[in-house]
Amino acid sequence: MSEPSVHSPVTAIPGQKIDPTRVYTIEATSVQTGQKTRLQYTDCKISGHGSFGVVVAARLIDGDVGRVALKRTKQDRRFKNRELQIMKITRHPNIIRLLYWYYEPSGKPEEVYLNLVLDYEPETIFRTYRIWTKQQLRFPEFLIKVHMFQLCRAVSYLHSMGICHRDLKPHNILVDPRTCKTTLIDFGSAKVLREGEANVSYTCSRYYRAAELIFGATMYTHQLGSTSYPDTIDMWSIGCIFAELLQGSVFFPGSSGVDQLVEIIKVLGTPSPDQIKAMVPNYHDRGLPHIKPTPFSKLLPRASPEAIDLLQNLIVFDPSQRLSAAELLAHAFFDEIKHPGPSGTGPVLPGGERMPPMFNFSHHELSIRPDLVNRIIPSYARREIYIQHGIDLSKSWQPIDLRTVRVDDIID
């Protein structure tokens, strides 16, 4: 990898401060063209930081992109960066868009800094629902449906490509407060999961970590026909996010790995030997205390029956019993946002705005579960999509062979 000559706002952070009036110039590679291009930024400020590195919000001077986010992470020269490889090949309206990337010297011969230039959204679903709870108000279930449907679209797309996100949480879900457009971010933990290949069990943020990971599972794909799917730990995380939005606080607030398991058992009860075997086949029973489960309906008394049913099909010990993201999109919980409404083009948001595009499915997405398309996409939107993709409504259409879009052989 070449060493560009750059003056970047991400490295120019004296005392965690950036001069917002300064213009920074970098040379970056365009995702769209694959060519090097000169970019200039100004109006820069730090918008996030953590173990991964730093995120800076900035305004791109040239072009029509406007505000962007620059994410910097350390990169070992000897290896490809999994996050970059995944983001270069994902194209989905509910997944953050990578625009450019570039490298910077780190001062160490074996390391460089990788900088990702991304679309910018100012809010997270975490801060959004907290606005309601701080006023002692419930986050409206209608908005939960709007946001969760879009999240499940993104995750269903990833899983169809063999990619597991492995860090789904409210802080990694961006939202536009006005339109409710929802965007999944942070692919630093994402990985292509292959059948029979061991993975680390210490992944996912603790509150959203699947029970089998706490038990030490390293194999977390499931087989459907001849294809393995990397979805089970992500679907547990989605269940935890969903429960958090309904409750207004973290659903399993464990203070440690062990305490996290205690919090889970308080709700689901002690797992049976068969459930433990389904999570970790070689786990030796260490005499877990017997605790009875607590019904979700008791913990969330104001949640709708459809919401409770959805949770019961996500937050379960046996990974094979969890709904997939595509199955979740077809769940009755989302029926309300599929009604045509007075205009015949769908319901409106509480403030009167139209919902963001919810059903603009690609041919790829239609092919994930063709048997569920009629339940996922309402009839008023389905005809338009079929015409867009050149699908003859009078004939049975041919789905894409998803084996051709899986990325098993692309990412190291």
Tab-separated table of N, CA and C in Angstrom, residues 71-209:
chain	number	residue	atom	x	y	z
A	71	LYS	N	-13.589	8.124	9.449
A	71	LYS	CA	-13.278	7.162	10.508
A	71	LYS	C	-11.847	6.668	10.332
A	72	ARG	N	-11.041	6.807	11.389
A	72	ARG	CA	-9.643	6.377	11.325
A	72	ARG	C	-9.415	5.178	12.233
A	73	THR	N	-8.773	4.136	11.711
A	73	THR	CA	-8.398	2.965	12.501
A	73	THR	C	-6.968	2.569	12.160
A	74	LYS	N	-6.307	1.899	13.109
A	74	LYS	CA	-4.964	1.388	12.851
A	74	LYS	C	-5.039	0.143	11.982
A	75	GLN	N	-4.043	-0.016	11.137
A	75	GLN	CA	-4.034	-1.133	10.207
A	75	GLN	C	-2.635	-1.722	10.115
A	76	ASP	N	-2.537	-3.033	10.338
A	76	ASP	CA	-1.275	-3.742	10.143
A	76	ASP	C	-1.012	-3.853	8.642
A	77	ARG	N	0.164	-3.434	8.214
A	77	ARG	CA	0.490	-3.440	6.795
A	77	ARG	C	0.393	-4.830	6.163
A	78	ARG	N	0.590	-5.865	6.973
A	78	ARG	CA	0.683	-7.216	6.418
A	78	ARG	C	-0.669	-7.795	6.027
A	79	PHE	N	-1.758	-7.179	6.499
A	79	PHE	CA	-3.076	-7.774	6.292
A	79	PHE	C	-4.026	-6.799	5.614
A	80	LYS	N	-5.012	-7.359	4.943
A	80	LYS	CA	-6.104	-6.557	4.420
A	80	LYS	C	-7.030	-6.175	5.572
A	81	ASN	N	-7.699	-5.055	5.404
A	81	ASN	CA	-8.653	-4.614	6.417
A	81	ASN	C	-10.036	-5.153	6.075
A	82	ARG	N	-10.574	-5.965	6.970
A	82	ARG	CA	-11.851	-6.632	6.704
A	82	ARG	C	-12.987	-5.621	6.543
A	83	GLU	N	-12.977	-4.576	7.377
A	83	GLU	CA	-14.031	-3.564	7.296
A	83	GLU	C	-14.032	-2.886	5.929
A	84	LEU	N	-12.863	-2.510	5.448
A	84	LEU	CA	-12.769	-1.874	4.133
A	84	LEU	C	-13.236	-2.819	3.038
A	85	GLN	N	-12.807	-4.082	3.090
A	85	GLN	CA	-13.184	-5.041	2.055
A	85	GLN	C	-14.695	-5.235	2.001
A	86	ILE	N	-15.321	-5.310	3.170
A	86	ILE	CA	-16.774	-5.513	3.211
A	86	ILE	C	-17.501	-4.273	2.712
A	87	MET	N	-17.065	-3.100	3.159
A	87	MET	CA	-17.778	-1.881	2.782
A	87	MET	C	-17.641	-1.567	1.295
A	88	LYS	N	-16.577	-1.993	0.673
A	88	LYS	CA	-16.394	-1.747	-0.761
A	88	LYS	C	-17.385	-2.540	-1.611
A	89	ILE	N	-17.917	-3.632	-1.076
A	89	ILE	CA	-18.796	-4.479	-1.893
A	89	ILE	C	-20.258	-4.425	-1.469
A	90	THR	N	-20.577	-3.728	-0.376
A	90	THR	CA	-21.974	-3.646	0.054
A	90	THR	C	-22.633	-2.418	-0.560
A	91	ARG	N	-23.825	-2.614	-1.099
A	91	ARG	CA	-24.608	-1.537	-1.698
A	91	ARG	C	-26.047	-1.707	-1.234
A	92	HIS	N	-26.439	-0.910	-0.270
A	92	HIS	CA	-27.799	-1.049	0.260
A	92	HIS	C	-28.247	0.292	0.832
A	93	PRO	N	-29.523	0.671	0.633
A	93	PRO	CA	-29.986	1.978	1.118
A	93	PRO	C	-29.945	2.135	2.630
A	94	ASN	N	-29.890	1.034	3.372
A	94	ASN	CA	-29.865	1.120	4.832
A	94	ASN	C	-28.521	0.723	5.428
A	95	ILE	N	-27.481	0.727	4.604
A	95	ILE	CA	-26.111	0.499	5.060
A	95	ILE	C	-25.292	1.731	4.712
A	96	ILE	N	-24.499	2.205	5.658
A	96	ILE	CA	-23.712	3.417	5.448
A	96	ILE	C	-22.867	3.280	4.187
A	97	ARG	N	-22.796	4.362	3.432
A	97	ARG	CA	-22.099	4.338	2.145
A	97	ARG	C	-20.647	4.783	2.314
A	98	LEU	N	-19.729	3.945	1.866
A	98	LEU	CA	-18.317	4.311	1.820
A	98	LEU	C	-18.065	5.075	0.528
A	99	LEU	N	-17.505	6.282	0.657
A	99	LEU	CA	-17.258	7.138	-0.500
A	99	LEU	C	-15.814	7.052	-0.985
A	100	TYR	N	-14.876	7.167	-0.031
A	100	TYR	CA	-13.447	7.163	-0.347
A	100	TYR	C	-12.700	6.486	0.795
A	101	TRP	N	-11.462	6.130	0.530
A	101	TRP	CA	-10.579	5.699	1.608
A	101	TRP	C	-9.155	6.109	1.282
A	102	TYR	N	-8.346	6.247	2.333
A	102	TYR	CA	-6.933	6.581	2.140
A	102	TYR	C	-6.141	6.134	3.363
A	103	TYR	N	-4.834	5.997	3.177
A	103	TYR	CA	-3.929	5.588	4.254
A	103	TYR	C	-3.040	6.757	4.670
A	104	GLU	N	-2.616	6.728	5.932
A	104	GLU	CA	-1.658	7.693	6.464
A	104	GLU	C	-0.582	6.954	7.240
A	105	PRO	N	0.635	7.469	7.257
A	105	PRO	CA	1.659	6.861	8.108
A	105	PRO	C	1.313	7.040	9.574
A	106	SER	N	1.644	6.051	10.389
A	106	SER	CA	1.343	6.110	11.821
A	106	SER	C	2.560	6.439	12.666
A	107	GLY	N	3.726	6.449	12.034
A	107	GLY	CA	4.949	6.636	12.808
A	107	GLY	C	5.620	5.331	13.168
A	108	LYS	N	4.910	4.207	12.914
A	108	LYS	CA	5.474	2.884	13.160
A	108	LYS	C	5.616	2.163	11.821
A	109	PRO	N	6.752	1.509	11.589
A	109	PRO	CA	6.973	0.896	10.268
A	109	PRO	C	5.978	-0.198	9.918
A	110	GLU	N	5.431	-0.901	10.930
A	110	GLU	CA	4.540	-2.025	10.650
A	110	GLU	C	3.065	-1.618	10.599
A	111	GLU	N	2.762	-0.335	10.871
A	111	GLU	CA	1.375	0.104	10.938
A	111	GLU	C	1.135	1.336	10.074
A	112	VAL	N	-0.096	1.454	9.599
A	112	VAL	CA	-0.570	2.688	8.976
A	112	VAL	C	-1.950	2.980	9.555
A	113	TYR	N	-2.444	4.171	9.292
A	113	TYR	CA	-3.819	4.503	9.628
A	113	TYR	C	-4.676	4.371	8.372
A	114	LEU	N	-5.768	3.647	8.501
A	114	LEU	CA	-6.758	3.572	7.430
A	114	LEU	C	-7.862	4.562	7.744
A	115	ASN	N	-8.192	5.397	6.787
A	115	ASN	CA	-9.263	6.382	6.947
A	115	ASN	C	-10.386	6.088	5.967
A	116	LEU	N	-11.586	5.958	6.486
A	116	LEU	CA	-12.772	5.708	5.674
A	116	LEU	C	-13.604	6.982	5.623
A	117	VAL	N	-13.951	7.418	4.425
A	117	VAL	CA	-14.781	8.605	4.242
A	117	VAL	C	-16.199	8.127	3.950
A	118	LEU	N	-17.126	8.460	4.842
A	118	LEU	CA	-18.467	7.893	4.828
A	118	LEU	C	-19.527	8.986	4.759
A	119	ASP	N	-20.724	8.600	4.331
A	119	ASP	CA	-21.868	9.495	4.471
A	119	ASP	C	-22.054	9.841	5.943
A	120	TYR	N	-22.653	10.996	6.190
A	120	TYR	CA	-22.810	11.477	7.568
A	120	TYR	C	-24.280	11.548	7.955
A	121	GLU	N	-24.599	11.004	9.102
A	121	GLU	CA	-25.909	11.169	9.729
A	121	GLU	C	-25.653	11.565	11.178
A	122	PRO	N	-26.340	12.577	11.693
A	122	PRO	CA	-25.978	13.126	13.003
A	122	PRO	C	-26.483	12.356	14.211
A	123	GLU	N	-27.522	11.555	14.060
A	123	GLU	CA	-28.159	10.949	15.236
A	123	GLU	C	-28.096	9.430	15.214
A	124	THR	N	-28.170	8.842	16.410
A	124	THR	CA	-28.277	7.392	16.560
A	124	THR	C	-29.656	7.055	17.098
A	125	ILE	N	-30.065	5.824	16.921
A	125	ILE	CA	-31.345	5.397	17.485
A	125	ILE	C	-31.291	5.437	19.005
A	126	PHE	N	-30.101	5.269	19.579
A	126	PHE	CA	-29.957	5.347	21.038
A	126	PHE	C	-30.329	6.741	21.529
A	127	ARG	N	-29.732	7.768	20.961
A	127	ARG	CA	-30.039	9.132	21.408
A	127	ARG	C	-31.479	9.497	21.084
A	128	THR	N	-31.996	8.963	19.983
A	128	THR	CA	-33.366	9.277	19.579
A	128	THR	C	-34.385	8.752	20.583
A	129	TYR	N	-34.260	7.477	20.971
A	129	TYR	CA	-35.257	6.952	21.919
A	129	TYR	C	-35.061	7.544	23.306
A	130	ARG	N	-33.813	7.936	23.642
A	130	ARG	CA	-33.547	8.531	24.952
A	130	ARG	C	-34.212	9.901	25.098
A	131	ILE	N	-34.419	10.605	24.003
A	131	ILE	CA	-35.142	11.877	24.067
A	131	ILE	C	-36.535	11.652	24.634
A	132	TRP	N	-37.157	10.554	24.226
A	132	TRP	CA	-38.496	10.225	24.719
A	132	TRP	C	-38.467	9.772	26.176
A	133	THR	N	-37.558	8.878	26.499
A	133	THR	CA	-37.547	8.320	27.857
A	133	THR	C	-37.174	9.366	28.902
A	134	LYS	N	-36.343	10.336	28.538
A	134	LYS	CA	-35.985	11.396	29.494
A	134	LYS	C	-37.186	12.269	29.838
A	135	GLN	N	-38.193	12.253	28.969
A	135	GLN	CA	-39.436	12.984	29.235
A	135	GLN	C	-40.521	12.066	29.804
A	136	GLN	N	-40.079	10.875	30.244
A	136	GLN	CA	-41.002	9.879	30.807
A	136	GLN	C	-42.056	9.449	29.795
A	137	LEU	N	-41.667	9.399	28.534
A	137	LEU	CA	-42.571	8.988	27.468
A	137	LEU	C	-42.076	7.699	26.832
A	138	ARG	N	-42.998	6.902	26.337
A	138	ARG	CA	-42.635	5.696	25.591
A	138	ARG	C	-42.235	6.067	24.175
A	139	PHE	N	-41.211	5.411	23.691
A	139	PHE	CA	-40.863	5.565	22.281
A	139	PHE	C	-41.987	4.913	21.479
A	140	PRO	N	-42.643	5.637	20.564
A	140	PRO	CA	-43.832	5.099	19.887
A	140	PRO	C	-43.543	3.797	19.137
A	141	GLU	N	-44.441	2.845	19.288
A	141	GLU	CA	-44.249	1.555	18.636
A	141	GLU	C	-44.255	1.696	17.116
A	142	PHE	N	-44.987	2.683	16.608
A	142	PHE	CA	-44.990	2.897	15.159
A	142	PHE	C	-43.586	3.245	14.671
A	143	LEU	N	-42.876	4.109	15.406
A	143	LEU	CA	-41.514	4.478	15.013
A	143	LEU	C	-40.558	3.301	15.168
A	144	ILE	N	-40.797	2.475	16.178
A	144	ILE	CA	-39.983	1.262	16.328
A	144	ILE	C	-40.126	0.393	15.082
A	145	LYS	N	-41.342	0.282	14.576
A	145	LYS	CA	-41.576	-0.516	13.369
A	145	LYS	C	-40.826	0.067	12.171
A	146	VAL	N	-40.878	1.374	12.030
A	146	VAL	CA	-40.213	2.025	10.896
A	146	VAL	C	-38.707	1.785	10.947
A	147	HIS	N	-38.112	1.987	12.123
A	147	HIS	CA	-36.661	1.842	12.251
A	147	HIS	C	-36.226	0.379	12.172
A	148	MET	N	-36.943	-0.499	12.850
A	148	MET	CA	-36.529	-1.903	12.894
A	148	MET	C	-36.695	-2.585	11.539
A	149	PHE	N	-37.710	-2.193	10.774
A	149	PHE	CA	-37.885	-2.780	9.442
A	149	PHE	C	-36.671	-2.464	8.573
A	150	GLN	N	-36.220	-1.229	8.627
A	150	GLN	CA	-35.059	-0.840	7.819
A	150	GLN	C	-33.791	-1.542	8.293
A	151	LEU	N	-33.634	-1.674	9.616
A	151	LEU	CA	-32.478	-2.400	10.147
A	151	LEU	C	-32.493	-3.845	9.664
A	152	CYS	N	-33.654	-4.476	9.714
A	152	CYS	CA	-33.745	-5.879	9.292
A	152	CYS	C	-33.480	-6.036	7.803
A	153	ARG	N	-33.872	-5.048	7.003
A	153	ARG	CA	-33.531	-5.082	5.576
A	153	ARG	C	-32.020	-5.124	5.386
A	154	ALA	N	-31.320	-4.249	6.108
A	154	ALA	CA	-29.859	-4.189	5.981
A	154	ALA	C	-29.221	-5.499	6.410
A	155	VAL	N	-29.688	-6.040	7.530
A	155	VAL	CA	-29.088	-7.263	8.072
A	155	VAL	C	-29.413	-8.463	7.189
A	156	SER	N	-30.623	-8.525	6.657
A	156	SER	CA	-30.992	-9.608	5.741
A	156	SER	C	-30.081	-9.602	4.516
A	157	TYR	N	-29.816	-8.428	3.996
A	157	TYR	CA	-28.909	-8.284	2.844
A	157	TYR	C	-27.510	-8.788	3.188
A	158	LEU	N	-26.980	-8.378	4.345
A	158	LEU	CA	-25.644	-8.824	4.761
A	158	LEU	C	-25.588	-10.340	4.886
A	159	HIS	N	-26.570	-10.910	5.566
A	159	HIS	CA	-26.570	-12.356	5.796
A	159	HIS	C	-26.657	-13.124	4.481
A	160	SER	N	-27.369	-12.578	3.506
A	160	SER	CA	-27.476	-13.264	2.212
A	160	SER	C	-26.128	-13.328	1.501
A	161	MET	N	-25.207	-12.438	1.894
A	161	MET	CA	-23.865	-12.428	1.309
A	161	MET	C	-22.866	-13.206	2.158
A	162	GLY	N	-23.357	-13.805	3.243
A	162	GLY	CA	-22.476	-14.566	4.123
A	162	GLY	C	-21.788	-13.727	5.172
A	163	ILE	N	-22.228	-12.474	5.354
A	163	ILE	CA	-21.577	-11.541	6.273
A	163	ILE	C	-22.369	-11.437	7.568
A	164	CYS	N	-21.674	-11.561	8.687
A	164	CYS	CA	-22.264	-11.348	10.012
A	164	CYS	C	-21.714	-10.028	10.554
A	165	HIS	N	-22.571	-9.142	11.030
A	165	HIS	CA	-22.127	-7.829	11.511
A	165	HIS	C	-21.362	-7.940	12.820
A	166	ARG	N	-21.880	-8.689	13.763
A	166	ARG	CA	-21.244	-9.027	15.040
A	166	ARG	C	-21.100	-7.858	16.020
A	167	ASP	N	-21.753	-6.740	15.749
A	167	ASP	CA	-21.767	-5.661	16.747
A	167	ASP	C	-23.001	-4.788	16.576
A	168	LEU	N	-24.150	-5.436	16.430
A	168	LEU	CA	-25.399	-4.690	16.317
A	168	LEU	C	-25.777	-4.133	17.685
A	169	LYS	N	-26.015	-2.834	17.743
A	169	LYS	CA	-26.421	-2.158	18.975
A	169	LYS	C	-26.981	-0.790	18.599
A	170	PRO	N	-27.749	-0.155	19.493
A	170	PRO	CA	-28.365	1.134	19.146
A	170	PRO	C	-27.370	2.214	18.736
A	171	HIS	N	-26.159	2.185	19.295
A	171	HIS	CA	-25.156	3.191	18.939
A	171	HIS	C	-24.658	3.023	17.505
A	172	ASN	N	-24.880	1.874	16.907
A	172	ASN	CA	-24.431	1.619	15.533
A	172	ASN	C	-25.568	1.711	14.521
A	173	ILE	N	-26.649	2.352	14.925
A	173	ILE	CA	-27.790	2.552	14.029
A	173	ILE	C	-28.060	4.049	13.948
A	174	LEU	N	-27.792	4.637	12.790
A	174	LEU	CA	-28.001	6.067	12.601
A	174	LEU	C	-29.408	6.327	12.080
A	175	VAL	N	-29.955	7.475	12.455
A	175	VAL	CA	-31.296	7.838	11.988
A	175	VAL	C	-31.316	9.310	11.589
A	176	ASP	N	-32.144	9.605	10.625
A	176	ASP	CA	-32.452	10.989	10.276
A	176	ASP	C	-33.683	11.371	11.091
A	177	PRO	N	-33.569	12.315	12.024
A	177	PRO	CA	-34.699	12.627	12.914
A	177	PRO	C	-35.953	13.082	12.180
A	178	ARG	N	-35.795	13.683	11.006
A	178	ARG	CA	-36.952	14.201	10.279
A	178	ARG	C	-37.636	13.125	9.450
A	179	THR	N	-36.851	12.348	8.701
A	179	THR	CA	-37.438	11.376	7.771
A	179	THR	C	-37.510	9.961	8.332
A	180	CYS	N	-36.785	9.705	9.433
A	180	CYS	CA	-36.681	8.362	10.031
A	180	CYS	C	-35.905	7.379	9.156
A	181	LYS	N	-35.160	7.885	8.182
A	181	LYS	CA	-34.248	7.014	7.422
A	181	LYS	C	-33.269	6.385	8.410
A	182	THR	N	-33.064	5.084	8.297
A	182	THR	CA	-32.261	4.320	9.253
A	182	THR	C	-31.079	3.692	8.530
A	183	THR	N	-29.893	3.805	9.141
A	183	THR	CA	-28.665	3.368	8.482
A	183	THR	C	-27.789	2.593	9.451
A	184	LEU	N	-27.354	1.423	9.034
A	184	LEU	CA	-26.461	0.588	9.845
A	184	LEU	C	-25.014	0.980	9.575
A	185	ILE	N	-24.234	1.120	10.657
A	185	ILE	CA	-22.834	1.532	10.525
A	185	ILE	C	-21.913	0.576	11.275
A	186	ASP	N	-20.638	0.872	11.223
A	186	ASP	CA	-19.546	0.239	11.976
A	186	ASP	C	-19.392	-1.249	11.654
A	187	PHE	N	-18.583	-1.511	10.649
A	187	PHE	CA	-18.316	-2.882	10.222
A	187	PHE	C	-16.947	-3.362	10.692
A	188	GLY	N	-16.468	-2.754	11.781
A	188	GLY	CA	-15.168	-3.124	12.318
A	188	GLY	C	-15.100	-4.533	12.858
A	189	SER	N	-16.240	-5.097	13.267
A	189	SER	CA	-16.282	-6.478	13.767
A	189	SER	C	-16.877	-7.439	12.752
A	190	ALA	N	-17.360	-6.921	11.630
A	190	ALA	CA	-18.051	-7.764	10.646
A	190	ALA	C	-17.094	-8.775	10.023
A	191	LYS	N	-17.657	-9.915	9.657
A	191	LYS	CA	-16.825	-10.991	9.119
A	191	LYS	C	-17.673	-11.921	8.261
A	192	VAL	N	-17.056	-12.473	7.237
A	192	VAL	CA	-17.684	-13.564	6.495
A	192	VAL	C	-17.521	-14.829	7.325
A	193	LEU	N	-18.639	-15.457	7.681
A	193	LEU	CA	-18.593	-16.685	8.479
A	193	LEU	C	-18.733	-17.888	7.561
A	194	ARG	N	-17.880	-18.847	7.762
A	194	ARG	CA	-17.885	-20.056	6.937
A	194	ARG	C	-18.190	-21.269	7.796
A	195	GLU	N	-18.967	-22.172	7.266
A	195	GLU	CA	-19.321	-23.403	7.976
A	195	GLU	C	-18.056	-24.170	8.341
A	196	GLY	N	-17.967	-24.564	9.616
A	196	GLY	CA	-16.832	-25.354	10.079
A	196	GLY	C	-15.619	-24.546	10.477
A	197	GLU	N	-15.680	-23.224	10.327
A	197	GLU	CA	-14.544	-22.370	10.681
A	197	GLU	C	-14.798	-21.723	12.037
A	198	ALA	N	-13.857	-21.885	12.961
A	198	ALA	CA	-14.007	-21.341	14.310
A	198	ALA	C	-13.845	-19.824	14.297
A	199	ASN	N	-14.573	-19.160	15.187
A	199	ASN	CA	-14.502	-17.719	15.353
A	199	ASN	C	-14.335	-17.405	16.834
A	200	VAL	N	-14.017	-16.160	17.147
A	200	VAL	CA	-13.889	-15.798	18.557
A	200	VAL	C	-15.275	-15.721	19.187
A	201	SER	N	-15.372	-16.118	20.448
A	201	SER	CA	-16.642	-16.009	21.163
A	201	SER	C	-16.784	-14.645	21.817
A	202	TYR	N	-15.640	-13.965	22.048
A	202	TYR	CA	-15.703	-12.653	22.691
A	202	TYR	C	-15.897	-11.586	21.620
A	203	THR	N	-17.130	-11.461	21.166
A	203	THR	CA	-17.485	-10.457	20.171
A	203	THR	C	-18.882	-9.956	20.502
A	204	CYS	N	-19.277	-8.859	19.892
A	204	CYS	CA	-20.527	-8.157	20.198
A	204	CYS	C	-20.399	-7.412	21.530
A	205	SER	N	-20.970	-6.218	21.588
A	205	SER	CA	-21.008	-5.481	22.846
A	205	SER	C	-21.840	-6.263	23.852
A	206	ARG	N	-21.442	-6.207	25.123
A	206	ARG	CA	-21.956	-7.142	26.127
A	206	ARG	C	-23.480	-7.215	26.188
A	207	TYR	N	-24.159	-6.069	26.211
A	207	TYR	CA	-25.616	-6.077	26.384
A	207	TYR	C	-26.340	-6.800	25.246
A	208	TYR	N	-25.663	-6.935	24.109
A	208	TYR	CA	-26.301	-7.481	22.910
A	208	TYR	C	-25.650	-8.791	22.477
A	209	ARG	N	-24.841	-9.351	23.372
A	209	ARG	CA	-24.080	-10.571	23.067
A	209	ARG	C	-24.970	-11.793	23.249
